[in-house]
């Protein structure tokens, strides 16, 4: 997915969000917004929104003298997500379809997205998601492919959401214990995306094969990934991609057998999927939606 005009205003608006998150002075806020507006004149329409965002956030981090612009917010998101874990574990335990329940939980966590044009409330989403159907529903095809796969790659997205990804992988391991599981995180802090730091704090390194993908984009950009990550990506039997940024980066990638799990939070992605804001998606790459 390449950027569209609507993406430009969204990326510029993120400068104000950053200023608010870091409690920037009025002068620093003006500087952040001004620089991003200036950069927007040279945005390439041949790049994906996450590729553009990587350059923008790198510049804002330099201006703010702060490597991880959202470190405090990410800690708060993790704490909030963890507060729901006992209730959600009970939901999975009592469920007659544990994989579907865990998948719904993983998708609900995708509302924790600081770059989204539209914000959703996590608590409301968790109450609603179990009674909401996937607007694009390739869940049972994903289940079939998981049953026959030997290697499964899950590509993480946001901090806070990663707590629900942990529960999702735990459920996969209980249902299909003979398979190998790998979880990709970003190579550097970018927006509120999960990095090795947050993943290790959550214990992913004890749960599965935890890999720093090497990418500096808020989405898995294959050309920017490490050789190890590219090799794992190329050879995984099934890839499960979390969130819009990963969809934007991989909707046109060379790999098949990718299942996109996400909440639709902007019009550009909604139009790409033929869906509406707020829809939840479980979509196999390349498959035409019959709805």
mmCIF file of C-alpha atoms in Angstrom:
data_model
loop_
_atom_site.group_PDB
_atom_site.id
_atom_site.type_symbol
_atom_site.label_atom_id
_atom_site.label_comp_id
_atom_site.label_asym_id
_atom_site.label_seq_id
_atom_site.Cartn_x
_atom_site.Cartn_y
_atom_site.Cartn_z
ATOM 1 C CA UNK A 1 0.000 0.000 0.000
ATOM 2 C CA UNK A 2 1.452 3.334 -1.055
ATOM 3 C CA UNK A 3 0.552 6.566 0.704
ATOM 4 C CA UNK A 4 -2.451 8.627 -0.341
ATOM 5 C CA UNK A 5 -3.222 12.294 0.248
ATOM 6 C CA UNK A 6 -5.165 11.460 3.408
ATOM 7 C CA UNK A 7 -2.068 9.786 4.862
ATOM 8 C CA UNK A 8 -0.122 13.059 4.677
ATOM 9 C CA UNK A 9 -2.461 14.994 6.958
ATOM 10 C CA UNK A 10 -2.568 12.018 9.322
ATOM 11 C CA UNK A 11 1.235 11.908 9.583
ATOM 12 C CA UNK A 12 1.417 15.677 10.153
ATOM 13 C CA UNK A 13 -1.192 15.362 12.919
ATOM 14 C CA UNK A 14 1.025 12.802 14.626
ATOM 15 C CA UNK A 15 3.525 15.567 15.390
ATOM 16 C CA UNK A 16 0.959 17.170 17.701
ATOM 17 C CA UNK A 17 0.301 13.792 19.323
ATOM 18 C CA UNK A 18 4.001 13.365 20.003
ATOM 19 C CA UNK A 19 4.220 16.854 21.473
ATOM 20 C CA UNK A 20 1.366 16.024 23.820
ATOM 21 C CA UNK A 21 2.885 12.673 24.816
ATOM 22 C CA UNK A 22 6.263 14.153 25.733
ATOM 23 C CA UNK A 23 4.710 17.289 27.297
ATOM 24 C CA UNK A 24 6.638 19.446 24.874
ATOM 25 C CA UNK A 25 6.988 23.174 25.395
ATOM 26 C CA UNK A 26 4.977 25.362 23.001
ATOM 27 C CA UNK A 27 8.167 26.204 21.099
ATOM 28 C CA UNK A 28 9.136 22.535 20.697
ATOM 29 C CA UNK A 29 5.621 21.648 19.590
ATOM 30 C CA UNK A 30 5.763 24.343 16.908
ATOM 31 C CA UNK A 31 9.167 23.062 15.816
ATOM 32 C CA UNK A 32 7.946 19.452 15.570
ATOM 33 C CA UNK A 33 4.848 20.358 13.567
ATOM 34 C CA UNK A 34 6.780 22.741 11.332
ATOM 35 C CA UNK A 35 9.460 20.157 10.498
ATOM 36 C CA UNK A 36 6.917 17.455 9.711
ATOM 37 C CA UNK A 37 4.932 19.850 7.538
ATOM 38 C CA UNK A 38 8.159 20.694 5.719
ATOM 39 C CA UNK A 39 9.005 17.031 5.230
ATOM 40 C CA UNK A 40 5.523 16.356 3.857
ATOM 41 C CA UNK A 41 6.296 18.315 0.681
ATOM 42 C CA UNK A 42 8.820 15.670 -0.339
ATOM 43 C CA UNK A 43 6.923 12.534 0.712
ATOM 44 C CA UNK A 44 7.209 9.878 -1.985
ATOM 45 C CA UNK A 45 3.979 8.337 -3.220
ATOM 46 C CA UNK A 46 5.996 5.224 -4.018
ATOM 47 C CA UNK A 47 6.468 4.493 -0.310
ATOM 48 C CA UNK A 48 4.171 2.919 2.234
ATOM 49 C CA UNK A 49 2.809 4.997 5.151
ATOM 50 C CA UNK A 50 5.090 3.120 7.600
ATOM 51 C CA UNK A 51 8.170 3.918 5.497
ATOM 52 C CA UNK A 52 7.254 7.607 5.561
ATOM 53 C CA UNK A 53 6.552 7.422 9.291
ATOM 54 C CA UNK A 54 9.997 5.958 9.996
ATOM 55 C CA UNK A 55 11.725 9.044 8.571
ATOM 56 C CA UNK A 56 9.318 11.424 10.308
ATOM 57 C CA UNK A 57 9.682 9.835 13.737
ATOM 58 C CA UNK A 58 13.455 9.662 13.433
ATOM 59 C CA UNK A 59 13.499 13.425 12.837
ATOM 60 C CA UNK A 60 11.087 14.127 15.719
ATOM 61 C CA UNK A 61 13.196 12.007 18.079
ATOM 62 C CA UNK A 62 16.271 14.067 17.173
ATOM 63 C CA UNK A 63 14.436 17.349 17.688
ATOM 64 C CA UNK A 64 13.045 16.207 21.032
ATOM 65 C CA UNK A 65 16.363 14.642 22.160
ATOM 66 C CA UNK A 66 14.408 11.543 23.114
ATOM 67 C CA UNK A 67 15.078 8.131 21.551
ATOM 68 C CA UNK A 68 11.749 6.554 22.512
ATOM 69 C CA UNK A 69 9.094 9.234 22.150
ATOM 70 C CA UNK A 70 6.339 7.111 23.648
ATOM 71 C CA UNK A 71 8.169 5.250 26.409
ATOM 72 C CA UNK A 72 5.920 6.496 29.229
ATOM 73 C CA UNK A 73 2.766 5.913 27.192
ATOM 74 C CA UNK A 74 3.904 2.391 26.310
ATOM 75 C CA UNK A 75 4.384 1.550 29.983
ATOM 76 C CA UNK A 76 0.868 2.785 30.742
ATOM 77 C CA UNK A 77 -0.571 0.778 27.819
ATOM 78 C CA UNK A 78 1.135 -2.370 29.084
ATOM 79 C CA UNK A 79 -0.224 -1.887 32.594
ATOM 80 C CA UNK A 80 -3.738 -1.324 31.282
ATOM 81 C CA UNK A 81 -3.583 -4.409 29.067
ATOM 82 C CA UNK A 82 -2.234 -6.526 31.923
ATOM 83 C CA UNK A 83 -5.191 -5.535 34.103
ATOM 84 C CA UNK A 84 -7.494 -7.425 31.713
ATOM 85 C CA UNK A 85 -5.423 -10.622 31.605
ATOM 86 C CA UNK A 86 -7.194 -12.538 34.430
ATOM 87 C CA UNK A 87 -10.626 -11.879 32.905
ATOM 88 C CA UNK A 88 -9.456 -12.812 29.405
ATOM 89 C CA UNK A 89 -7.710 -15.972 30.577
ATOM 90 C CA UNK A 90 -11.009 -16.988 32.133
ATOM 91 C CA UNK A 91 -12.746 -16.297 28.798
ATOM 92 C CA UNK A 92 -10.321 -18.610 26.998
ATOM 93 C CA UNK A 93 -10.551 -21.326 29.673
ATOM 94 C CA UNK A 94 -14.343 -21.393 29.526
ATOM 95 C CA UNK A 95 -14.552 -21.076 25.739
ATOM 96 C CA UNK A 96 -15.758 -23.953 23.569
ATOM 97 C CA UNK A 97 -13.652 -22.539 20.719
ATOM 98 C CA UNK A 98 -10.437 -21.445 22.339
ATOM 99 C CA UNK A 99 -8.621 -20.476 19.137
ATOM 100 C CA UNK A 100 -11.443 -18.200 17.997
ATOM 101 C CA UNK A 101 -11.652 -16.576 21.431
ATOM 102 C CA UNK A 102 -7.891 -16.004 21.588
ATOM 103 C CA UNK A 103 -7.922 -14.605 18.038
ATOM 104 C CA UNK A 104 -10.702 -12.174 18.941
ATOM 105 C CA UNK A 105 -8.696 -11.063 21.990
ATOM 106 C CA UNK A 106 -5.608 -10.515 19.812
ATOM 107 C CA UNK A 107 -7.624 -8.404 17.382
ATOM 108 C CA UNK A 108 -9.268 -6.400 20.182
ATOM 109 C CA UNK A 109 -5.812 -5.465 21.436
ATOM 110 C CA UNK A 110 -5.111 -3.826 18.086
ATOM 111 C CA UNK A 111 -7.110 -0.769 19.213
ATOM 112 C CA UNK A 112 -3.986 0.360 21.138
ATOM 113 C CA UNK A 113 -2.626 2.397 18.236
ATOM 114 C CA UNK A 114 -1.244 5.902 18.724
ATOM 115 C CA UNK A 115 -0.837 6.493 14.983
ATOM 116 C CA UNK A 116 -4.466 5.708 14.123
ATOM 117 C CA UNK A 117 -6.737 8.383 12.698
ATOM 118 C CA UNK A 118 -9.587 7.127 14.889
ATOM 119 C CA UNK A 119 -9.164 6.058 18.513
ATOM 120 C CA UNK A 120 -11.112 3.243 20.184
ATOM 121 C CA UNK A 121 -11.513 2.389 23.854
ATOM 122 C CA UNK A 122 -9.860 -0.878 24.874
ATOM 123 C CA UNK A 123 -12.360 -1.780 27.584
ATOM 124 C CA UNK A 124 -15.332 -1.193 25.280
ATOM 125 C CA UNK A 125 -13.652 -3.168 22.521
ATOM 126 C CA UNK A 126 -13.038 -6.166 24.783
ATOM 127 C CA UNK A 127 -16.682 -6.148 25.852
ATOM 128 C CA UNK A 128 -17.869 -5.981 22.253
ATOM 129 C CA UNK A 129 -15.432 -8.179 20.351
ATOM 130 C CA UNK A 130 -16.797 -11.561 21.451
ATOM 131 C CA UNK A 131 -20.188 -10.635 19.998
ATOM 132 C CA UNK A 132 -18.797 -9.138 16.792
ATOM 133 C CA UNK A 133 -18.240 -11.056 13.569
ATOM 134 C CA UNK A 134 -15.171 -10.541 11.399
ATOM 135 C CA UNK A 135 -16.118 -8.228 8.518
ATOM 136 C CA UNK A 136 -13.704 -10.284 6.421
ATOM 137 C CA UNK A 137 -13.736 -13.767 7.880
ATOM 138 C CA UNK A 138 -11.008 -16.167 6.802
ATOM 139 C CA UNK A 139 -10.665 -17.501 10.351
ATOM 140 C CA UNK A 140 -11.516 -21.125 9.556
ATOM 141 C CA UNK A 141 -9.062 -21.162 6.664
ATOM 142 C CA UNK A 142 -6.425 -19.835 9.070
ATOM 143 C CA UNK A 143 -7.321 -22.607 11.498
ATOM 144 C CA UNK A 144 -6.962 -25.260 8.782
ATOM 145 C CA UNK A 145 -3.560 -23.955 7.734
ATOM 146 C CA UNK A 146 -2.380 -23.768 11.346
ATOM 147 C CA UNK A 147 -3.305 -27.410 11.839
ATOM 148 C CA UNK A 148 -1.059 -28.537 8.971
ATOM 149 C CA UNK A 149 1.776 -26.024 9.500
ATOM 150 C CA UNK A 150 5.089 -26.808 11.141
ATOM 151 C CA UNK A 151 6.312 -23.231 11.588
ATOM 152 C CA UNK A 152 4.188 -20.213 12.520
ATOM 153 C CA UNK A 153 5.397 -16.602 12.430
ATOM 154 C CA UNK A 154 3.462 -13.910 14.311
ATOM 155 C CA UNK A 155 4.440 -10.328 13.466
ATOM 156 C CA UNK A 156 3.741 -8.028 16.407
ATOM 157 C CA UNK A 157 2.396 -4.506 16.291
ATOM 158 C CA UNK A 158 1.760 -2.234 19.278
ATOM 159 C CA UNK A 159 2.790 -2.230 22.923
ATOM 160 C CA UNK A 160 -0.117 -3.228 25.156
ATOM 161 C CA UNK A 161 -1.497 -5.238 22.267
ATOM 162 C CA UNK A 162 1.537 -7.496 22.689
ATOM 163 C CA UNK A 163 0.125 -8.692 26.029
ATOM 164 C CA UNK A 164 -2.835 -10.126 24.125
ATOM 165 C CA UNK A 165 -0.487 -11.545 21.477
ATOM 166 C CA UNK A 166 1.207 -13.452 24.303
ATOM 167 C CA UNK A 167 -2.130 -15.006 25.253
ATOM 168 C CA UNK A 168 -2.793 -15.824 21.597
ATOM 169 C CA UNK A 169 0.547 -17.641 21.232
ATOM 170 C CA UNK A 170 0.006 -19.453 24.541
ATOM 171 C CA UNK A 171 -3.303 -20.741 23.186
ATOM 172 C CA UNK A 172 -1.701 -21.803 19.902
ATOM 173 C CA UNK A 173 0.965 -23.734 21.798
ATOM 174 C CA UNK A 174 -1.631 -25.562 23.885
ATOM 175 C CA UNK A 175 -3.708 -26.459 20.847
ATOM 176 C CA UNK A 176 -0.769 -27.274 18.543
ATOM 177 C CA UNK A 177 2.208 -28.044 20.802
ATOM 178 C CA UNK A 178 4.327 -29.740 18.135
ATOM 179 C CA UNK A 179 4.823 -26.594 16.022
ATOM 180 C CA UNK A 180 7.486 -23.879 16.224
ATOM 181 C CA UNK A 181 6.412 -20.303 16.950
ATOM 182 C CA UNK A 182 8.301 -17.085 16.231
ATOM 183 C CA UNK A 183 7.345 -13.548 17.262
ATOM 184 C CA UNK A 184 8.778 -10.545 15.380
ATOM 185 C CA UNK A 185 9.295 -7.159 17.033
ATOM 186 C CA UNK A 186 10.609 -3.876 15.605
ATOM 187 C CA UNK A 187 14.304 -3.136 15.470
ATOM 188 C CA UNK A 188 14.109 0.319 17.090
ATOM 189 C CA UNK A 189 11.507 2.369 18.977
ATOM 190 C CA UNK A 190 8.967 3.673 16.452
ATOM 191 C CA UNK A 191 5.633 5.196 17.567
ATOM 192 C CA UNK A 192 4.251 2.748 20.186
ATOM 193 C CA UNK A 193 5.285 -0.430 18.378
ATOM 194 C CA UNK A 194 6.639 -3.364 20.353
ATOM 195 C CA UNK A 195 10.417 -3.770 20.500
ATOM 196 C CA UNK A 196 12.676 -6.365 22.091
ATOM 197 C CA UNK A 197 12.583 -4.421 25.362
ATOM 198 C CA UNK A 198 8.816 -4.693 25.916
ATOM 199 C CA UNK A 199 8.658 -8.237 24.538
ATOM 200 C CA UNK A 200 11.335 -9.473 26.946
ATOM 201 C CA UNK A 201 9.630 -7.715 29.858
ATOM 202 C CA UNK A 202 6.487 -9.667 28.950
ATOM 203 C CA UNK A 203 8.429 -12.955 28.786
ATOM 204 C CA UNK A 204 8.194 -13.700 25.071
ATOM 205 C CA UNK A 205 11.783 -14.973 25.055
ATOM 206 C CA UNK A 206 10.630 -17.795 27.357
ATOM 207 C CA UNK A 207 7.421 -18.414 25.423
ATOM 208 C CA UNK A 208 8.658 -18.714 21.823
ATOM 209 C CA UNK A 209 11.406 -17.742 19.400
ATOM 210 C CA UNK A 210 11.621 -13.966 19.895
ATOM 211 C CA UNK A 211 13.271 -12.113 16.999
ATOM 212 C CA UNK A 212 14.284 -8.501 16.463
ATOM 213 C CA UNK A 213 13.222 -8.050 12.836
ATOM 214 C CA UNK A 214 15.638 -5.169 12.349
ATOM 215 C CA UNK A 215 13.035 -2.915 10.711
ATOM 216 C CA UNK A 216 12.730 0.741 11.686
ATOM 217 C CA UNK A 217 9.223 1.075 10.274
ATOM 218 C CA UNK A 218 5.863 0.706 12.092
ATOM 219 C CA UNK A 219 5.129 -2.337 9.959
ATOM 220 C CA UNK A 220 7.272 -5.190 8.644
ATOM 221 C CA UNK A 221 9.169 -3.825 5.650
ATOM 222 C CA UNK A 222 10.938 -6.830 4.118
ATOM 223 C CA UNK A 223 13.697 -4.820 2.427
ATOM 224 C CA UNK A 224 14.680 -3.246 5.776
ATOM 225 C CA UNK A 225 14.647 -6.493 7.752
ATOM 226 C CA UNK A 226 17.702 -8.401 8.925
ATOM 227 C CA UNK A 227 18.861 -11.416 6.921
ATOM 228 C CA UNK A 228 17.678 -13.685 9.745
ATOM 229 C CA UNK A 229 14.222 -12.113 9.753
ATOM 230 C CA UNK A 230 13.952 -12.320 5.967
ATOM 231 C CA UNK A 231 14.871 -16.006 6.070
ATOM 232 C CA UNK A 232 12.291 -16.755 8.765
ATOM 233 C CA UNK A 233 9.674 -14.764 6.853
ATOM 234 C CA UNK A 234 10.410 -16.608 3.610
ATOM 235 C CA UNK A 235 10.271 -20.058 5.189
ATOM 236 C CA UNK A 236 7.385 -19.839 7.672
ATOM 237 C CA UNK A 237 4.459 -22.089 6.785
ATOM 238 C CA UNK A 238 1.920 -19.609 8.130
ATOM 239 C CA UNK A 239 2.376 -15.895 8.878
ATOM 240 C CA UNK A 240 -0.037 -14.053 11.156
ATOM 241 C CA UNK A 241 0.265 -10.287 10.785
ATOM 242 C CA UNK A 242 -1.050 -7.961 13.493
ATOM 243 C CA UNK A 243 -2.351 -4.472 12.805
ATOM 244 C CA UNK A 244 -2.689 -1.883 10.060
ATOM 245 C CA UNK A 245 0.981 -0.975 9.711
ATOM 246 C CA UNK A 246 1.894 -4.562 8.925
ATOM 247 C CA UNK A 247 -1.012 -4.781 6.478
ATOM 248 C CA UNK A 248 0.157 -1.591 4.753
ATOM 249 C CA UNK A 249 3.665 -3.035 4.382
ATOM 250 C CA UNK A 250 2.735 -6.580 3.395
ATOM 251 C CA UNK A 251 -0.467 -6.347 1.365
ATOM 252 C CA UNK A 252 1.729 -6.527 -1.770
ATOM 253 C CA UNK A 253 4.591 -8.651 -0.462
ATOM 254 C CA UNK A 254 5.940 -11.715 -2.271
ATOM 255 C CA UNK A 255 4.758 -14.161 0.393
ATOM 256 C CA UNK A 256 1.425 -15.937 0.428
ATOM 257 C CA UNK A 257 -0.066 -17.691 3.469
ATOM 258 C CA UNK A 258 -0.314 -14.426 5.387
ATOM 259 C CA UNK A 259 -3.351 -13.810 7.578
ATOM 260 C CA UNK A 260 -3.979 -10.202 8.528
ATOM 261 C CA UNK A 261 -5.584 -9.606 11.939
ATOM 262 C CA UNK A 262 -6.544 -5.996 12.532
ATOM 263 C CA UNK A 263 -9.051 -3.358 13.515
ATOM 264 C CA UNK A 264 -9.851 -0.856 10.743
ATOM 265 C CA UNK A 265 -8.903 2.575 12.085
ATOM 266 C CA UNK A 266 -8.462 4.795 9.021
ATOM 267 C CA UNK A 267 -10.269 5.433 5.753
ATOM 268 C CA UNK A 268 -7.299 4.541 3.551
ATOM 269 C CA UNK A 269 -7.077 1.012 4.985
ATOM 270 C CA UNK A 270 -10.885 0.752 4.996
ATOM 271 C CA UNK A 271 -10.954 1.546 1.267
ATOM 272 C CA UNK A 272 -8.145 -0.916 0.558
ATOM 273 C CA UNK A 273 -10.086 -3.693 2.290
ATOM 274 C CA UNK A 274 -13.509 -2.575 1.058
ATOM 275 C CA UNK A 275 -14.671 -2.270 4.671
ATOM 276 C CA UNK A 276 -15.689 0.461 7.106
ATOM 277 C CA UNK A 277 -14.089 2.114 10.122
ATOM 278 C CA UNK A 278 -14.364 -0.060 13.216
ATOM 279 C CA UNK A 279 -14.564 -3.396 11.395
ATOM 280 C CA UNK A 280 -12.450 -6.289 12.647
ATOM 281 C CA UNK A 281 -10.615 -8.308 10.019
ATOM 282 C CA UNK A 282 -9.216 -11.800 9.640
ATOM 283 C CA UNK A 283 -8.100 -11.825 6.019
ATOM 284 C CA UNK A 284 -5.912 -14.146 4.015
ATOM 285 C CA UNK A 285 -3.616 -12.256 1.658
ATOM 286 C CA UNK A 286 -4.781 -12.368 -1.934
ATOM 287 C CA UNK A 287 -8.148 -13.945 -1.207
ATOM 288 C CA UNK A 288 -11.153 -12.096 -2.647
ATOM 289 C CA UNK A 289 -13.750 -11.220 -0.024
ATOM 290 C CA UNK A 290 -17.070 -12.749 -1.049
ATOM 291 C CA UNK A 291 -19.141 -10.540 1.280
#
